[in-house]
Short mmCIF file of C-alpha atoms in Angstrom, two decimals:
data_model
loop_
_atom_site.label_atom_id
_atom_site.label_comp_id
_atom_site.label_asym_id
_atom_site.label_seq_id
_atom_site.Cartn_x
_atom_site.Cartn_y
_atom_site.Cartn_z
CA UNK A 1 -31.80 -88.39 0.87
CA UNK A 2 -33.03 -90.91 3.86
CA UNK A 3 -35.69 -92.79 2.53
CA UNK A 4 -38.68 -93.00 4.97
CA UNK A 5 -39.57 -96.20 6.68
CA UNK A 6 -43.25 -97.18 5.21
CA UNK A 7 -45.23 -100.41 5.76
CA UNK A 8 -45.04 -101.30 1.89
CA UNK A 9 -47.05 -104.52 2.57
CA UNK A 10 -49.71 -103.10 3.82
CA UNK A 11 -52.83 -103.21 1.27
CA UNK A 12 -53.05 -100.03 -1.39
CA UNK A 13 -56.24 -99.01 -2.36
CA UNK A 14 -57.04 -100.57 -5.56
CA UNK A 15 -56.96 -97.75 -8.72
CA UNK A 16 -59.97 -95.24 -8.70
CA UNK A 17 -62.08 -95.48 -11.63
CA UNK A 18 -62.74 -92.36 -14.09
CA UNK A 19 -65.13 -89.94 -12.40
CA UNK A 20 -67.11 -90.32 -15.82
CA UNK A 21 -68.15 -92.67 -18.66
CA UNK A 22 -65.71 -92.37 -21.93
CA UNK A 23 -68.57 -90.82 -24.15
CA UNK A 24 -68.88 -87.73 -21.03
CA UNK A 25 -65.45 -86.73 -21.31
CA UNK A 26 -64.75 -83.34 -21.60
CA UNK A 27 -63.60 -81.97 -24.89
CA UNK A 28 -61.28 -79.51 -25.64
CA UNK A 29 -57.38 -78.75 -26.24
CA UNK A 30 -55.47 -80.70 -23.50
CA UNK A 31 -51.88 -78.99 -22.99
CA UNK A 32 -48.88 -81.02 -21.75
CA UNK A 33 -45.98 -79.14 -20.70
CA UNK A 34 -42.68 -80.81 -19.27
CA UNK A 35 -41.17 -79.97 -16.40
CA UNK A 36 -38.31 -81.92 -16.87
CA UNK A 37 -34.94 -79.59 -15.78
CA UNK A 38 -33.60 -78.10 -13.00
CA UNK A 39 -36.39 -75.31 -11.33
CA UNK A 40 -34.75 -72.15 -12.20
CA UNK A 41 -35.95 -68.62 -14.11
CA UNK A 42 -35.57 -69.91 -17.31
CA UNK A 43 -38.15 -72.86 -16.87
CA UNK A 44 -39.85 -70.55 -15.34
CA UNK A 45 -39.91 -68.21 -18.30
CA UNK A 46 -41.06 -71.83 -20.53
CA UNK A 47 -43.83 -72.36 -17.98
CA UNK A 48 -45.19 -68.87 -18.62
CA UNK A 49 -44.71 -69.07 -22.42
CA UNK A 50 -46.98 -72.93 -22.24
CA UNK A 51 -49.84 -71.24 -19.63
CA UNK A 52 -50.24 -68.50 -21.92
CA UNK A 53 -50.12 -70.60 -25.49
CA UNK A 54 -52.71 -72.95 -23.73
CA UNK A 55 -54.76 -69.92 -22.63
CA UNK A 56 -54.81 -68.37 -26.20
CA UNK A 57 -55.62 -71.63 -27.20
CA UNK A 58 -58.51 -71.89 -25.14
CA UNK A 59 -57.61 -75.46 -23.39
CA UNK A 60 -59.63 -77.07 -20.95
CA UNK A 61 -56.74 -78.78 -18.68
CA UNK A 62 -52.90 -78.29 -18.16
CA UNK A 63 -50.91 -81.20 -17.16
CA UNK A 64 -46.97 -81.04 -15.92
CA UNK A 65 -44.72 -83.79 -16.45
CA UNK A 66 -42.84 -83.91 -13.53
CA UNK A 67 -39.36 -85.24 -13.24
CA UNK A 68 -37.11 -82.51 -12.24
CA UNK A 69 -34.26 -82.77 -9.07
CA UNK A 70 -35.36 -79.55 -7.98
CA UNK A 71 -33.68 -76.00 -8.13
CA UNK A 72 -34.21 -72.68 -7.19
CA UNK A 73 -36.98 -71.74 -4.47
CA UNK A 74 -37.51 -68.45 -5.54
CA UNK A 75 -38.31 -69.69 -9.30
CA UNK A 76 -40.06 -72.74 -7.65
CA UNK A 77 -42.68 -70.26 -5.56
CA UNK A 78 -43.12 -68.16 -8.88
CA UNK A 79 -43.97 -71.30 -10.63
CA UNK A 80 -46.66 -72.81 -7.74
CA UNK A 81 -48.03 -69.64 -7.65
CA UNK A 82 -48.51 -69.41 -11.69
CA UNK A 83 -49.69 -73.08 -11.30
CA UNK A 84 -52.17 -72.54 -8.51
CA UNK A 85 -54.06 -69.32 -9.70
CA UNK A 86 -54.16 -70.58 -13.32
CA UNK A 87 -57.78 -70.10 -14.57
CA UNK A 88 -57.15 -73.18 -16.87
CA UNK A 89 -57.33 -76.49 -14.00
CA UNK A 90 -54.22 -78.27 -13.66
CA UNK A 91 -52.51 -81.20 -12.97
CA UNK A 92 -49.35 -83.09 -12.37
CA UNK A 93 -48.22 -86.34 -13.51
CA UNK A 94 -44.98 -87.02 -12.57
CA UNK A 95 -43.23 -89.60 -14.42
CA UNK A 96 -40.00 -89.38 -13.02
CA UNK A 97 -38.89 -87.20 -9.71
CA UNK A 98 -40.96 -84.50 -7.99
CA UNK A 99 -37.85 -84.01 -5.73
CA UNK A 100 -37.17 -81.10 -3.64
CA UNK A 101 -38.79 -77.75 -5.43
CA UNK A 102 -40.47 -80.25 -7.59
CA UNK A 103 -42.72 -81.61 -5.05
CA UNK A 104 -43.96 -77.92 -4.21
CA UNK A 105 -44.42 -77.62 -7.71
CA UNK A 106 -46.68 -81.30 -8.04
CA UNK A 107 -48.28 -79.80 -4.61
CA UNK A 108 -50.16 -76.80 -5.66
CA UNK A 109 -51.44 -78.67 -9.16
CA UNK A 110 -55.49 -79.75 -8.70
CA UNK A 111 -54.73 -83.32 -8.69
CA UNK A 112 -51.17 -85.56 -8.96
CA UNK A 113 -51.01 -88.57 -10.90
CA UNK A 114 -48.10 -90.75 -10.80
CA UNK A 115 -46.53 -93.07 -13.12
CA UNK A 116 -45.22 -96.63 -11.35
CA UNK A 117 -41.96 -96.34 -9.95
CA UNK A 118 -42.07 -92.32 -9.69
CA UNK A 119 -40.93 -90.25 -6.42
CA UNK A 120 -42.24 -87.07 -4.72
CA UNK A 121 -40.69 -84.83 -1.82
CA UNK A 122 -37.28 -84.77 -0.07
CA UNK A 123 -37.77 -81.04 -0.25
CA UNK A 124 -35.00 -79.81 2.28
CA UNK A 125 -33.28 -77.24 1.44
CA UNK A 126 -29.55 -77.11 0.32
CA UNK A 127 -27.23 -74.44 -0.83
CA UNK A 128 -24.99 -74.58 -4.21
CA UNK A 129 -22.80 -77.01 -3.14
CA UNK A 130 -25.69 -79.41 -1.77
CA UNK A 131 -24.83 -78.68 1.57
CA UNK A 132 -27.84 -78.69 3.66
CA UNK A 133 -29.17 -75.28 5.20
CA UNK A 134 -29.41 -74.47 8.99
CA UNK A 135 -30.32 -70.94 8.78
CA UNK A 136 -34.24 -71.95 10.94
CA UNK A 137 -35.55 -68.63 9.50
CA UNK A 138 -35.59 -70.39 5.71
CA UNK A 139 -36.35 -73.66 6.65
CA UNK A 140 -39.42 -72.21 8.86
CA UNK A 141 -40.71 -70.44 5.52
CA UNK A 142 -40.32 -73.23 3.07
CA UNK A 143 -41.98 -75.99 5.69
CA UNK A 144 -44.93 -73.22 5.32
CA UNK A 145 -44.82 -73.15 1.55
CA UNK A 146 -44.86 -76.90 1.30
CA UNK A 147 -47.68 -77.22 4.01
CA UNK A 148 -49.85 -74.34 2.70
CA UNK A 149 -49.02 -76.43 -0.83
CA UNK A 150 -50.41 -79.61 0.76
CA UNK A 151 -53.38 -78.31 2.25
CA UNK A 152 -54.73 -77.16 -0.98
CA UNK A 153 -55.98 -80.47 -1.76
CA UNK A 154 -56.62 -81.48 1.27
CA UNK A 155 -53.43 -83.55 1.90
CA UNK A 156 -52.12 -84.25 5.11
CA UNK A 157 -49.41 -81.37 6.33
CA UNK A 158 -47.42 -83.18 8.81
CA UNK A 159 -46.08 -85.89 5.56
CA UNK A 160 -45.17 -82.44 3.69
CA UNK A 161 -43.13 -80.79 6.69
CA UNK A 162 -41.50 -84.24 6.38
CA UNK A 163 -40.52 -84.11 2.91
CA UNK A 164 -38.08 -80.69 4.04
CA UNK A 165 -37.76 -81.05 7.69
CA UNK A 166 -34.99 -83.26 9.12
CA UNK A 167 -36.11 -82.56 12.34
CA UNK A 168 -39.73 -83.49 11.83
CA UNK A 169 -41.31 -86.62 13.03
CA UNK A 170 -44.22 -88.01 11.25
CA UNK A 171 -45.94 -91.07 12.65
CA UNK A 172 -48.73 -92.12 10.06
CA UNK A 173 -49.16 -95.97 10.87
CA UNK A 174 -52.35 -96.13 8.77
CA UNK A 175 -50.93 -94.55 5.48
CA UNK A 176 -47.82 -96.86 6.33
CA UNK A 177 -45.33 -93.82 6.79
CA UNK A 178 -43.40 -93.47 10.26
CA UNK A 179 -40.60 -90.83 9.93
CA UNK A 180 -37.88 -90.64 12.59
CA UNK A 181 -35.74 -87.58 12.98
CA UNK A 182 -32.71 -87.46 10.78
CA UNK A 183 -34.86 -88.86 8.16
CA UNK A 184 -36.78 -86.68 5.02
CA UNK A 185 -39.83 -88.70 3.93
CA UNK A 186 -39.97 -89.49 -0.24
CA UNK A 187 -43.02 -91.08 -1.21
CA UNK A 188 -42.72 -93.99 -4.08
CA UNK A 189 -46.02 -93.89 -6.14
CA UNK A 190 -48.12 -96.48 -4.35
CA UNK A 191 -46.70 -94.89 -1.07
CA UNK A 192 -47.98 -91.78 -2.19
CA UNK A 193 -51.27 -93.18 -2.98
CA UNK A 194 -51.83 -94.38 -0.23
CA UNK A 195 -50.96 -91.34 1.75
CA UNK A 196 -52.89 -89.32 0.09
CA UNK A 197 -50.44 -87.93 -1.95
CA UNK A 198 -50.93 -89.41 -5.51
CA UNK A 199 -54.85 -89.66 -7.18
CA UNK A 200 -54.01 -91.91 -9.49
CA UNK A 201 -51.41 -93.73 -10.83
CA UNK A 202 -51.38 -94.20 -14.59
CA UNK A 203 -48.80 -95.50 -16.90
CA UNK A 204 -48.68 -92.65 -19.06
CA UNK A 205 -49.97 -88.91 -19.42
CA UNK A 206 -52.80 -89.93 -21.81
CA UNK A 207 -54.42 -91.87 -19.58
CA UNK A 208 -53.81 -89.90 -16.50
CA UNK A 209 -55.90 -87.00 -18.81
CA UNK A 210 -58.26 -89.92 -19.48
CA UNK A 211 -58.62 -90.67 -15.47
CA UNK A 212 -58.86 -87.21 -15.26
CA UNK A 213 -62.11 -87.17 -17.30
CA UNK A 214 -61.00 -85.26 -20.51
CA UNK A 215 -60.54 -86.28 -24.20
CA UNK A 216 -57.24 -87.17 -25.29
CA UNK A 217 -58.14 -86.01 -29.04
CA UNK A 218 -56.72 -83.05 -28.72
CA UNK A 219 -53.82 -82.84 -27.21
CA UNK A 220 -50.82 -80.10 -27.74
CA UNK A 221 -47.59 -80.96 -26.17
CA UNK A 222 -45.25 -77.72 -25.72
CA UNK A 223 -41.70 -78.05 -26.66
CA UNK A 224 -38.65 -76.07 -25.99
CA UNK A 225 -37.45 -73.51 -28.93
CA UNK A 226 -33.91 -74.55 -30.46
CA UNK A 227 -33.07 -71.06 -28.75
CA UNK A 228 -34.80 -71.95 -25.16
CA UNK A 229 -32.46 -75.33 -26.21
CA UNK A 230 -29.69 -73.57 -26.75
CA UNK A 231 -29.91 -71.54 -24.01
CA UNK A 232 -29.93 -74.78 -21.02
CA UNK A 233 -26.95 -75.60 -23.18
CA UNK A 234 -25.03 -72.05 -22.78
CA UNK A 235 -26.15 -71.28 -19.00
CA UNK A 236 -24.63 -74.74 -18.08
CA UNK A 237 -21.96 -73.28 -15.42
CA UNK A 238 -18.87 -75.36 -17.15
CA UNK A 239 -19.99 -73.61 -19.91
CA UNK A 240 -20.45 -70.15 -18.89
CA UNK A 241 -16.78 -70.35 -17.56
CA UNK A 242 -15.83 -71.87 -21.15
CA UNK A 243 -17.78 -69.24 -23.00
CA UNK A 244 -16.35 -66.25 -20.38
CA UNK A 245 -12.54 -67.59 -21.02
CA UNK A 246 -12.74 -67.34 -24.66
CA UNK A 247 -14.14 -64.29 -24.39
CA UNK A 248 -11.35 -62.43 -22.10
CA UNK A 249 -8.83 -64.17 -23.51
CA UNK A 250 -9.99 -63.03 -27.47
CA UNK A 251 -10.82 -59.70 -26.58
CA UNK A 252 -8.07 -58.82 -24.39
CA UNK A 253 -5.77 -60.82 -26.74
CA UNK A 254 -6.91 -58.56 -29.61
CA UNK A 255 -6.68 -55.23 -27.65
CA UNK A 256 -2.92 -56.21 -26.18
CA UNK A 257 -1.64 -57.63 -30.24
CA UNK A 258 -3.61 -56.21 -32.91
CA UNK A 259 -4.06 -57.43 -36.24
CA UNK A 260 -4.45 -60.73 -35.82
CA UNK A 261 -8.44 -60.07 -36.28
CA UNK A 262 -9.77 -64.10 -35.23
CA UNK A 263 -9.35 -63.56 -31.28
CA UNK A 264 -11.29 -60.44 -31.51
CA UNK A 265 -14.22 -62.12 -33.39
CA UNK A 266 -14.04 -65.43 -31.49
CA UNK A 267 -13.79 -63.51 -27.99
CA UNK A 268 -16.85 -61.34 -28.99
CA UNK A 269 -18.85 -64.30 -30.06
CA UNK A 270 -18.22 -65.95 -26.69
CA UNK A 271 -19.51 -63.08 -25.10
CA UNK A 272 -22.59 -62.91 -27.00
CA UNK A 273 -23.27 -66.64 -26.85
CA UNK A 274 -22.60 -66.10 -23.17
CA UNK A 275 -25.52 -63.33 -22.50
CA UNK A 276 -27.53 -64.73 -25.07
CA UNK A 277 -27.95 -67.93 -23.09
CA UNK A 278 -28.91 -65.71 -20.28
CA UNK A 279 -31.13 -63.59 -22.07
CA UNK A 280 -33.53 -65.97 -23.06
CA UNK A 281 -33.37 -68.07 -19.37
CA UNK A 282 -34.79 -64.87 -18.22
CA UNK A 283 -31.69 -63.94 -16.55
CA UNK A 284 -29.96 -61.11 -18.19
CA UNK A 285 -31.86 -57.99 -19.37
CA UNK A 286 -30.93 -55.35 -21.82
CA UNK A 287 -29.09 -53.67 -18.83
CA UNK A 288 -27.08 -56.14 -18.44
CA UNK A 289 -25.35 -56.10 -21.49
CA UNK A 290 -25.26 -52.58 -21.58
CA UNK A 291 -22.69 -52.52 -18.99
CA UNK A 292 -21.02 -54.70 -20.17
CA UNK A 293 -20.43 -52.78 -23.47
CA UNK A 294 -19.59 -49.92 -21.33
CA UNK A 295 -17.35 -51.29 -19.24
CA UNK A 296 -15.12 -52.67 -22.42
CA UNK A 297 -15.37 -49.22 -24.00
CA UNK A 298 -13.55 -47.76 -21.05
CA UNK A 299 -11.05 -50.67 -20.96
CA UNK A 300 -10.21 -49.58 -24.60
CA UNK A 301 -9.98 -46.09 -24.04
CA UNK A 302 -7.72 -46.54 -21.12
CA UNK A 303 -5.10 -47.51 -23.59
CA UNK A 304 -5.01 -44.59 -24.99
CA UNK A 305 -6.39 -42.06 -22.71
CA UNK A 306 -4.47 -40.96 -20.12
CA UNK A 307 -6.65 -40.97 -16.94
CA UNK A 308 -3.95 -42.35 -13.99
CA UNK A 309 -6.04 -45.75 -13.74
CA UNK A 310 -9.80 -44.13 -13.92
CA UNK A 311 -11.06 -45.29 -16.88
CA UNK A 312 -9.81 -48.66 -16.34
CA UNK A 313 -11.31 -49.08 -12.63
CA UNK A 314 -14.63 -48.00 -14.12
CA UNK A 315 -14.55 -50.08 -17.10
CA UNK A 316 -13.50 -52.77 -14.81
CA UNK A 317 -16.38 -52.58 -12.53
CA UNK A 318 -18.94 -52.34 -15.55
CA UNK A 319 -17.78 -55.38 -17.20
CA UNK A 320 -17.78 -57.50 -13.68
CA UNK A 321 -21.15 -56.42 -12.76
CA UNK A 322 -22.47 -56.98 -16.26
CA UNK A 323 -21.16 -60.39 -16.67
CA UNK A 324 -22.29 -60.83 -12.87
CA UNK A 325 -26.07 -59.72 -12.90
CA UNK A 326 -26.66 -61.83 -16.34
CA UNK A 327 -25.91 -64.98 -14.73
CA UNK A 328 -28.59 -66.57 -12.55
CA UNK A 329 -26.73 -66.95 -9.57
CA UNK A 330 -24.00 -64.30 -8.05
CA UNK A 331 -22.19 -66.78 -6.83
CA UNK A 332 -21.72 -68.75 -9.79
CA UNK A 333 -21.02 -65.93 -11.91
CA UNK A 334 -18.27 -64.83 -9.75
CA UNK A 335 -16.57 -68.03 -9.77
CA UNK A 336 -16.84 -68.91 -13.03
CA UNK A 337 -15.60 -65.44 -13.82
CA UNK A 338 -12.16 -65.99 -11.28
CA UNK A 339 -11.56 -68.94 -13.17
CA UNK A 340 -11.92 -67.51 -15.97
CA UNK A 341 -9.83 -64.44 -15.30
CA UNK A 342 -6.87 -66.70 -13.72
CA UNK A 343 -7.26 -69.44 -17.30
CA UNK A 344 -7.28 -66.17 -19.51
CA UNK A 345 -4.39 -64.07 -18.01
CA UNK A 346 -1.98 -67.24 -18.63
CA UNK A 347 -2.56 -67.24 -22.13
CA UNK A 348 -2.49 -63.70 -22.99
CA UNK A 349 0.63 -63.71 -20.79
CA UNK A 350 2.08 -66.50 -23.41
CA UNK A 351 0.48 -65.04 -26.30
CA UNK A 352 2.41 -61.38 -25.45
CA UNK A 353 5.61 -63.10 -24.91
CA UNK A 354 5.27 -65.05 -28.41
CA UNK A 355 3.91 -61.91 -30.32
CA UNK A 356 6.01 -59.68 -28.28
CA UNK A 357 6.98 -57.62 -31.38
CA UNK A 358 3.11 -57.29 -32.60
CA UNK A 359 2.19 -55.80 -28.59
CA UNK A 360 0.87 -52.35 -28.58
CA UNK A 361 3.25 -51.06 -26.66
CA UNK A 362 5.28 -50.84 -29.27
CA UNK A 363 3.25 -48.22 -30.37
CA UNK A 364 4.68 -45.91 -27.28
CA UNK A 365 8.17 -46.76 -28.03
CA UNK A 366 10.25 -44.62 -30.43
CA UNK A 367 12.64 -47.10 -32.43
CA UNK A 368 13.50 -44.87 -34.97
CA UNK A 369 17.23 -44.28 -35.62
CA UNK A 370 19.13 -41.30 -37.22
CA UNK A 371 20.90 -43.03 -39.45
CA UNK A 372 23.00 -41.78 -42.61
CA UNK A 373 20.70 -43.87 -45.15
CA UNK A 374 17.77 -41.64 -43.87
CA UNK A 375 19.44 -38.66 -44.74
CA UNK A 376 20.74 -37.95 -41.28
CA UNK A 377 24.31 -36.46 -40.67
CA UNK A 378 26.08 -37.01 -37.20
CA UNK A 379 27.44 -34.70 -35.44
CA UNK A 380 31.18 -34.90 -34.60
CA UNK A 381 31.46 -34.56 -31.30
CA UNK A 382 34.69 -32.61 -31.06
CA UNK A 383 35.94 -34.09 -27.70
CA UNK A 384 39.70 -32.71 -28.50
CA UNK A 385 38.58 -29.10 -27.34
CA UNK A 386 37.88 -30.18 -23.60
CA UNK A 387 40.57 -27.87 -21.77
CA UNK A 388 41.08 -25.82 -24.82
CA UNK A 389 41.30 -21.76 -24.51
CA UNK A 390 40.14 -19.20 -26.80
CA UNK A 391 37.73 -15.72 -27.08
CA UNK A 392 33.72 -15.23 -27.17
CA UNK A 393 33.47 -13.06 -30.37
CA UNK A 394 29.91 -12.55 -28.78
CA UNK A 395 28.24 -11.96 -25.58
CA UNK A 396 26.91 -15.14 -24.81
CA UNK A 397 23.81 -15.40 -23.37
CA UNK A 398 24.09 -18.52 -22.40
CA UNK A 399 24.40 -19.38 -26.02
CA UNK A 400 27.02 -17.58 -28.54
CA UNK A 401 29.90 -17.80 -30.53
CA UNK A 402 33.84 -18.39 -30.03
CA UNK A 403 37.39 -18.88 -31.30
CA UNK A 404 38.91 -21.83 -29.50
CA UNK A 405 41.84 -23.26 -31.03
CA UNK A 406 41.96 -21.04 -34.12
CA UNK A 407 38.18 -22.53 -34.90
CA UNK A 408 34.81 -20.30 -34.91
CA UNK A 409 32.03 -22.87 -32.74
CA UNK A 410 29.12 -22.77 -31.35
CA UNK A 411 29.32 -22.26 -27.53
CA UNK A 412 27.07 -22.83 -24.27
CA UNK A 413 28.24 -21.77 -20.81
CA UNK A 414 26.82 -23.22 -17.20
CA UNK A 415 24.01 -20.86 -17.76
CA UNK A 416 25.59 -17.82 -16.55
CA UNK A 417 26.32 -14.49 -18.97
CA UNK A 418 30.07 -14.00 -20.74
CA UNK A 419 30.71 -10.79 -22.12
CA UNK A 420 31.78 -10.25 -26.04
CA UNK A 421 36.01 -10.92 -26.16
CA UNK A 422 36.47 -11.93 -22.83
CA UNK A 423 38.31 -15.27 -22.17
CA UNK A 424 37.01 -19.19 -21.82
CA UNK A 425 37.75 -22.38 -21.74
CA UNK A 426 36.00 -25.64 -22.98
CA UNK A 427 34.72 -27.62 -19.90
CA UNK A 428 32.70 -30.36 -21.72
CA UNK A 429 31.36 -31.45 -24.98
CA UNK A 430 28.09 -33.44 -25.25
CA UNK A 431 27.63 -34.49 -28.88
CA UNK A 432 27.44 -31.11 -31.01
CA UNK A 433 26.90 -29.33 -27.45
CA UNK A 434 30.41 -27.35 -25.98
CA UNK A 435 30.09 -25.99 -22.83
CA UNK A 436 31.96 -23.02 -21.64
CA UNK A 437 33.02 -20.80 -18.80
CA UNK A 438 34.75 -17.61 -18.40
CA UNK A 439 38.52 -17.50 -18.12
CA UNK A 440 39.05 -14.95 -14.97
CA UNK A 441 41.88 -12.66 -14.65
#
């Protein structure tokens, strides 16, 4: 962020006074609901839960406290949108940073009030890595968001495209703002009042509801659920990787070496810990999960179902999309999931190796021995008849019987037919197996 250049010693209007007298104040439930993460579906899915507990409720104002580095622009338009057609009137005080999506956010609120030392806009956009964005077709569309945002209130548009616009210059001597290009404009809160920007500026929501003209008797303040806790916890991407590498790695680790029992449990709680957080951020749906479940199924079955690879592409896919589409970005949830994978395949590799005589696969090899304590009796494998002569004292066909050597055995020949008391001669013995062929005259 380039802060703009601003004529700070210029003179600042001094504070407005309360539009009305403290006995007129308005009376009623006064909501305050905090805006105070990054601006992504699961505020989004808090912001909806507060407008619709202070509309049950019946309350006569919503304030947002502000101080958020921004987020998602998609979640950010959902939430300006929810903010600006809300039947209940609204209002911002930001008490920290209306950067970026926050500042759209403050924007489309009925008035902004602004606690000393507090920031609104640099609003350009960025991708993942905080890279700034060049595609003009985006940047065109959010400089009309945060204008159309501005104009609601009758705040001057060109200081708005300045917040996201790096190209944009604003020259605004006598609000003390001239923006150069290279430069995104962030108001401090006497900057901002005296652009227009701010209302007020009040040391604390109370009396910003106060300044406002409403009682401060009744006031609810919505907090976050230990689950909607919980859940900005688990969707943390360091943590989604953590959660998604305990889960491979226990599952597949349980599949590969049964009987151990713990890497099973412990993968599947990862897993659920993993969509849960997503769940209730508004991320993952009942779908979601659902593939994911079938996916794993498959992967199990592919063990022991022969299906040259089918199965296991399928199940595959199923548990990669599922994982994928609960996340709230693709991107994230596919790189979290390679590191994952990669992290995960070196310990089951170490944990087959260890536990090598535990491994399924020892399930598909025959170790069993014929061995005389199992009741088993060898074979002599009468090698001493190879070249030996006798008489087929039946046709054999292949199999028979003959004298050789004075002994009655069991005979094979090469597959061809030898006539009852014609002549052979042993040409190999394989075990309890003596092969035969016809002695020619």
């Amino acid at each position: 962020m380039i802060p703009l250049t601003a004529d700070v010693n210029a003179d600042i209007a001094p504070p407005k006074s309360p539009d009305v007298s403290v006995g007129e104040l308005k009376k009623g439930p006064v909501f305050i609901i905090p805006v105070d993460q990054e601006i992504e579906r699961g505020l989004q899915r808090f912001l909806e839960r507060g407008f619709q507990e202070a509309t049950n409720y019946g309350a006569v104002l919503i304030v947002l406290e502000i101080d958020t580095p921004g987020g998602l622009v998609d979640s950010a338009e959902q939430i300006g949108t929810m903010v600006r057609d809300s039947g209940i009137p609204t209002a911002a005080y930001i008490k920290g940073d209306a950067a970026s999506a926050g500042s759209y956010i403050a924007l489309n609120a009925g008035k902004i009030i602004m606690k000393p030392g507090s920031m609104i806009g640099s609003a350009s956009l960025v991708d993942m890595n905080g890279q700034s964005v060049d595609d003009a077709k985006m940047i065109s569309y959010w400089k009309a968001k945060m204008v159309g945002a501005a104009a609601l209130n009758g705040r001057d548009p060109d200081i708005a495209a300045g917040m996201m616009d790096i190209n944009a210059v604003v020259d605004k001597p006598e609000l003390g703002i001239s923006k150069s290009k290279g430069e995104i404009i962030a108001l401090t809160s006497d900057e901002a009042l005296k652009a227009g920007y701010a209302d007020q500026i009040t040391a604390t929501p109370e009396a910003a509801i106060t300044w406002l003209g409403y009682s401060t008797d009744d006031i609810f303040r919505v907090e976050h659920t230990g689950a909607e806790k919980m859940s900005q916890f688990l969707t943390n991407p360091i943590i989604m990787t953590i959660l998604l590498f305990i889960g491979i790695a226990g599952v597949v680790i349980e599949m590969l070496v049964p009987g151990f029992g713990a890497p099973g449990i412990i993968g599947t709680l990862a897993f659920a810990l993993y969509f849960f957080g997503n769940y209730v951020a508004g991320f993952a749906g009942a779908e979601t999960l659902l593939l994911f479940i079938v996916g794993l199924v498959m992967l199990v079955l592919e063990l022991f179902v022969p299906s040259f690879g089918i199965l296991g592409l399928l199940g595959s896919v199923c548990l990669v999309a599922g994982v994928v589409r609960a996340a709230f970005s693709y991107t994230h949830a596919l790189f979290s999931l390679g590191i994952a994978f990669a992290a995960a395949a070196v310990v089951i590799i170490i944990v087959a190796v260890v536990f090598k005589e535990r491994g399924i696969w020892n399930r598909f090899i025959l170790k069993d021995s014929l061995t005389k304590k199992q009741g088993f009796v060898p074979v002599e494998e009468k090698r001493n008849l190879i070249g030996g002569t006798g008489i087929s004292i039946t046709p054999l066909r292949p199999s028979g019987t003959a004298i050789v050597g004075g002994e009655r055995i069991d005979v094979v020949t090469e597959g061809g037919f030898i006539d009852m008391n014609s002549a052979i001669s042993v040409i190999k013995v394989e075990g309890g197996r003596i092969v035969v062929k016809e002695i020619k005259a």
